[in-house]
Amino acid sequence: CYIGEKMIEHIIIPTLGRMDKQLTYNALPEKYQDITKFVVQAHEFEEMKSRYGDKVLCLPTHIDRIAPTREWIFNEFKDTIHFVFDDDLEFVVKEPNPGEGTKWLSRKFTDQDFDDAFDLVNEWIDEGICYGGFLPVWVIPDVRQWPIRECQRIMTNVFYNGPQIPRDLKWCRLHAGEDFDVNLQLLTRGFKNRISAKYMVGCSETNAEGGCSTWRTLEVANQAQQDLADLWPEFVKVKEKDVTSGPSKGKKKLVVTIYHKKAYESSQKAEMNSLEEFF
């Protein structure tokens, strides 16, 4: 059992259009449900509150997109250590197979796995790691980066040691992909993230019913990818890819390659240059 100075105080789940399909919340053991809050848009507040009571927080009426939602959540919980999860996650443990056959073994979290995973995050926070999360299951596993990765992409989930996170981050510069932008802002300021490649999450397909699907068209997503590359030309490269399935089949989508380690290393060079100038 974790014994340390700091630990996760809140779990927050922003949710939209999925009142009766709360996969993340339902996966959590009861003791973690007890520290969970839902964040909903104003038009869903009363109905969601009838289901979950005081666990439900209402966004201001003018907020109807994910970027300002993330900003609002951070400002509400910035004085705490908190974990933000998408509402459609499943939790998976992935480990190398010591026997014959498949290279990796995967299974769903048990209650003990939830304890172990959150204890691990608490230990990282005690060590000075200010943010990070669980690796998405669609990332190709790499035994050289198992069970921990550092300075990586963060998607679908993130924890913050709120008191240690800068207050002047820009959360709303992009209509989509704002999590990539915030991650790069922190890395280039010298904040190293840490990701568990053992404790992982899976989620719904992009633009599954609910969530951002009501407004995040292919055109919106493509523009956000290009905007991200324009903001971070040194660390983000964009290329075209054919959409092979779904309603946008046959169209072109933009995908980005993000050089997270390079972004973090730039902060260390800047710090070294500042020290040299000082002396």
Coordinates of C-alpha atoms in Angstrom, one line a residue:
C1 CA 0.0 0.0 0.0
Y2 CA 1.3 3.5 -0.9
I3 CA 2.8 5.5 1.9
G4 CA 4.0 8.9 0.9
E5 CA 3.4 12.6 1.2
K6 CA 1.2 13.3 -1.8
M7 CA -1.6 11.4 -3.5
I8 CA -4.4 11.8 -6.0
E9 CA -7.3 13.7 -4.5
H10 CA -9.8 13.8 -7.3
I11 CA -10.7 12.0 -10.5
I12 CA -12.5 14.1 -13.0
I13 CA -14.5 12.8 -16.0
P14 CA -15.7 15.4 -18.6
T15 CA -18.6 13.8 -20.4
L16 CA -21.1 14.7 -23.1
G17 CA -23.9 12.7 -24.8
R18 CA -23.1 9.5 -22.8
M19 CA -25.2 9.8 -19.6
D20 CA -26.2 6.2 -19.7
K21 CA -22.8 4.9 -21.0
Q22 CA -20.2 5.8 -18.4
L23 CA -17.5 3.3 -19.3
T24 CA -14.7 4.9 -17.3
Y25 CA -16.7 5.5 -14.2
N26 CA -18.3 2.0 -14.2
A27 CA -14.8 0.4 -14.5
L28 CA -13.5 2.2 -11.4
P29 CA -13.7 0.4 -8.0
E30 CA -16.1 2.0 -5.6
K31 CA -13.4 3.8 -3.5
Y32 CA -12.2 5.6 -6.7
Q33 CA -15.8 6.3 -7.8
D34 CA -16.1 8.1 -4.4
I35 CA -13.5 10.7 -5.4
T36 CA -14.8 11.1 -8.9
K37 CA -16.6 14.2 -10.3
F38 CA -18.3 14.5 -13.7
V39 CA -18.1 17.7 -15.6
V40 CA -21.0 18.3 -18.0
Q41 CA -22.3 21.1 -20.2
A42 CA -25.2 23.1 -18.8
H43 CA -27.9 21.4 -21.0
E44 CA -27.1 18.0 -19.5
F45 CA -26.6 19.1 -15.9
E46 CA -30.0 18.5 -14.4
E47 CA -30.5 15.1 -16.0
M48 CA -26.9 14.0 -15.1
K49 CA -27.4 15.2 -11.5
S50 CA -30.5 13.1 -11.2
R51 CA -28.3 10.1 -11.9
Y52 CA -25.1 11.0 -10.0
G53 CA -26.1 13.7 -7.5
D54 CA -23.4 15.9 -6.1
K55 CA -20.7 14.1 -8.2
V56 CA -21.8 16.3 -11.1
L57 CA -20.3 19.8 -11.8
C58 CA -21.8 22.2 -14.4
L59 CA -19.8 24.1 -16.9
P60 CA -20.6 27.7 -17.6
T61 CA -23.2 28.0 -20.3
H62 CA -20.8 29.5 -22.8
I63 CA -18.5 26.4 -22.7
D64 CA -19.4 23.8 -25.3
R65 CA -16.0 22.6 -26.6
I66 CA -13.3 20.3 -25.0
A67 CA -10.4 22.8 -24.9
P68 CA -12.2 25.4 -22.7
T69 CA -13.6 22.4 -20.7
R70 CA -10.1 21.3 -19.9
E71 CA -9.1 24.8 -19.0
W72 CA -12.1 25.1 -16.7
I73 CA -11.3 21.8 -15.0
F74 CA -7.7 22.8 -14.4
N75 CA -8.7 26.1 -12.9
E76 CA -11.3 24.4 -10.6
F77 CA -8.8 21.8 -9.4
K78 CA -5.5 23.6 -9.8
D79 CA -4.7 23.5 -6.1
T80 CA -5.1 19.7 -6.0
I81 CA -3.5 16.6 -7.4
H82 CA -6.0 15.3 -9.8
F83 CA -6.5 12.8 -12.7
V84 CA -8.7 13.6 -15.7
F85 CA -10.1 10.7 -17.7
D86 CA -12.1 10.6 -20.9
D87 CA -15.5 9.1 -20.3
D88 CA -15.1 6.0 -22.6
L89 CA -12.0 4.2 -21.3
E90 CA -11.2 0.6 -20.5
F91 CA -8.2 -0.2 -18.3
V92 CA -5.7 -2.8 -19.5
V93 CA -2.6 -4.3 -18.0
K94 CA 0.1 -5.2 -20.6
E95 CA 3.2 -7.3 -19.6
P96 CA 5.8 -9.2 -21.6
N97 CA 5.1 -12.9 -21.9
P98 CA 7.7 -14.9 -20.0
G99 CA 6.6 -18.1 -21.7
E100 CA 6.1 -19.2 -25.3
G101 CA 3.6 -17.8 -27.8
T102 CA 2.6 -14.2 -28.0
K103 CA 5.1 -11.6 -27.1
W104 CA 2.8 -9.6 -24.8
L105 CA 0.0 -10.6 -22.3
S106 CA -3.0 -8.3 -21.8
R107 CA -5.8 -8.4 -19.3
K108 CA -8.3 -6.0 -17.7
F109 CA -7.5 -4.2 -14.5
T110 CA -8.4 -6.0 -11.3
D111 CA -9.2 -3.9 -8.2
Q112 CA -5.6 -4.5 -7.1
D113 CA -4.3 -3.2 -10.4
F114 CA -6.2 0.0 -9.9
D115 CA -4.5 0.3 -6.5
D116 CA -1.1 -0.5 -7.9
A117 CA -1.6 1.9 -10.8
F118 CA -2.7 4.9 -8.7
D119 CA 0.0 4.1 -6.1
L120 CA 2.6 4.2 -8.9
V121 CA 1.4 7.7 -9.9
N122 CA 1.5 8.8 -6.3
E123 CA 5.1 7.6 -6.1
W124 CA 6.0 9.6 -9.3
I125 CA 4.4 12.7 -7.8
D126 CA 6.5 12.3 -4.7
E127 CA 9.5 12.0 -6.9
G128 CA 8.7 15.4 -8.5
I129 CA 6.9 14.3 -11.7
C130 CA 4.2 16.9 -12.2
Y131 CA 2.1 15.3 -14.9
G132 CA 1.7 12.2 -17.0
G133 CA -0.7 9.3 -17.4
F134 CA -1.4 5.8 -18.8
L135 CA -0.4 4.9 -22.3
P136 CA -3.2 4.2 -24.9
V137 CA -3.4 0.6 -26.0
W138 CA -3.1 1.4 -29.7
V139 CA 0.6 2.5 -29.2
I140 CA 2.9 -0.3 -30.4
P141 CA 4.5 -1.9 -27.3
D142 CA 8.2 -1.6 -27.0
V143 CA 10.0 -3.7 -24.3
R144 CA 12.8 -1.0 -24.2
Q145 CA 10.1 1.5 -23.1
W146 CA 8.3 -0.8 -20.6
P147 CA 7.0 -0.4 -18.0
I148 CA 7.7 3.4 -18.0
R149 CA 8.1 6.0 -20.8
E150 CA 9.1 9.6 -20.3
C151 CA 8.5 12.7 -22.4
Q152 CA 5.7 11.2 -24.5
R153 CA 2.4 12.0 -26.1
I154 CA -0.5 12.3 -23.7
M155 CA -4.0 11.4 -24.8
T156 CA -7.3 10.4 -23.2
N157 CA -6.0 10.7 -19.7
V158 CA -3.7 12.9 -17.7
F159 CA -2.8 13.6 -14.1
Y160 CA -1.6 16.9 -12.7
N161 CA 0.1 17.9 -9.5
G162 CA -1.9 21.1 -9.7
P163 CA 0.2 23.3 -7.4
Q164 CA 3.3 22.7 -9.5
I165 CA 1.8 23.4 -12.9
P166 CA 2.2 26.9 -14.4
R167 CA -0.9 29.1 -14.2
D168 CA -0.3 30.8 -17.5
L169 CA -0.7 27.8 -19.9
K170 CA -2.7 28.5 -23.0
W171 CA -5.5 25.9 -23.2
C172 CA -7.6 27.2 -26.0
R173 CA -5.3 28.0 -29.0
L174 CA -6.6 25.0 -30.9
H175 CA -10.2 23.8 -31.6
A176 CA -9.0 20.2 -31.2
G177 CA -5.7 18.6 -30.1
E178 CA -5.4 21.1 -27.3
D179 CA -3.9 18.3 -25.1
F180 CA -1.0 18.0 -27.5
D181 CA -0.4 21.8 -27.3
V182 CA -0.5 21.9 -23.5
N183 CA 1.9 18.9 -23.3
L184 CA 4.4 20.7 -25.6
Q185 CA 4.1 23.9 -23.5
L186 CA 5.0 22.0 -20.4
L187 CA 7.8 20.0 -22.0
T188 CA 9.5 23.1 -23.4
R189 CA 9.3 24.7 -20.0
G190 CA 11.3 21.8 -18.5
F191 CA 8.5 19.6 -17.1
K192 CA 9.2 16.0 -17.8
N193 CA 6.1 13.8 -18.1
R194 CA 5.9 10.1 -17.2
I195 CA 3.7 7.5 -18.8
S196 CA 2.9 3.9 -17.6
A197 CA 3.3 1.4 -20.5
K198 CA 2.1 -1.4 -18.1
Y199 CA -1.1 0.2 -16.9
M200 CA -2.9 1.3 -20.1
V201 CA -6.2 2.6 -21.4
G202 CA -8.3 1.8 -24.5
C203 CA -11.1 4.0 -25.7
S204 CA -13.9 4.3 -28.3
E205 CA -13.1 4.9 -32.0
T206 CA -12.4 8.5 -32.9
N207 CA -15.7 10.4 -33.2
A208 CA -17.8 7.6 -31.6
E209 CA -21.3 8.8 -30.7
G210 CA -21.2 11.4 -28.0
G211 CA -18.2 13.4 -26.8
C212 CA -16.5 15.6 -29.5
S213 CA -18.3 13.8 -32.4
T214 CA -21.0 16.5 -32.5
W215 CA -18.6 19.1 -33.8
R216 CA -15.2 17.5 -34.6
T217 CA -15.4 17.0 -38.4
L218 CA -12.5 15.8 -40.5
E219 CA -12.1 19.4 -41.6
V220 CA -11.9 20.7 -38.0
A221 CA -9.4 18.0 -37.1
N222 CA -7.3 18.7 -40.1
Q223 CA -7.2 22.4 -39.4
A224 CA -6.2 21.7 -35.7
Q225 CA -3.3 19.4 -36.8
Q226 CA -2.1 22.1 -39.2
D227 CA -2.5 24.8 -36.5
L228 CA -0.5 22.7 -34.1
A229 CA 2.3 22.3 -36.6
D230 CA 2.3 26.1 -37.2
L231 CA 2.6 26.7 -33.4
W232 CA 5.4 24.3 -33.0
P233 CA 7.3 24.0 -36.3
E234 CA 10.4 22.7 -34.6
F235 CA 8.7 19.8 -32.9
V236 CA 5.6 18.9 -35.0
K237 CA 5.6 17.6 -38.6
V238 CA 2.4 17.1 -40.5
K239 CA 1.6 14.7 -43.4
E240 CA -1.4 13.5 -45.4
K241 CA -3.0 10.1 -45.0
D242 CA -5.9 8.4 -46.8
V243 CA -9.0 7.7 -44.7
T244 CA -9.8 4.1 -45.4
S245 CA -13.0 3.6 -43.4
G246 CA -15.9 5.4 -41.8
P247 CA -17.9 8.4 -43.1
S248 CA -14.8 10.2 -44.3
K249 CA -13.5 7.2 -46.3
G250 CA -11.7 8.3 -49.4
K251 CA -10.8 11.7 -48.0
K252 CA -7.4 13.0 -46.9
K253 CA -6.6 13.5 -43.2
L254 CA -3.7 15.2 -41.7
V255 CA -1.6 13.3 -39.1
V256 CA 1.2 14.7 -37.0
T257 CA 4.5 13.4 -35.8
I258 CA 5.4 15.1 -32.5
Y259 CA 9.0 15.1 -31.2
H260 CA 8.3 15.2 -27.5
K261 CA 11.8 14.3 -26.3
K262 CA 13.3 17.0 -28.5
A263 CA 10.8 19.5 -27.0
Y264 CA 11.9 18.6 -23.5
E265 CA 15.6 18.7 -24.5
S266 CA 15.1 22.2 -25.8
S267 CA 14.2 23.3 -22.3
Q268 CA 17.4 21.8 -20.9
K269 CA 19.5 23.6 -23.5
A270 CA 17.8 26.9 -22.7
E271 CA 18.5 26.3 -18.9
M272 CA 22.1 25.5 -19.6
N273 CA 22.5 28.6 -21.7
S274 CA 21.0 30.7 -19.0
L275 CA 23.4 29.3 -16.4
E276 CA 26.4 30.0 -18.7
E277 CA 25.2 33.6 -19.2
F278 CA 24.8 33.9 -15.4
F279 CA 28.4 32.8 -14.7

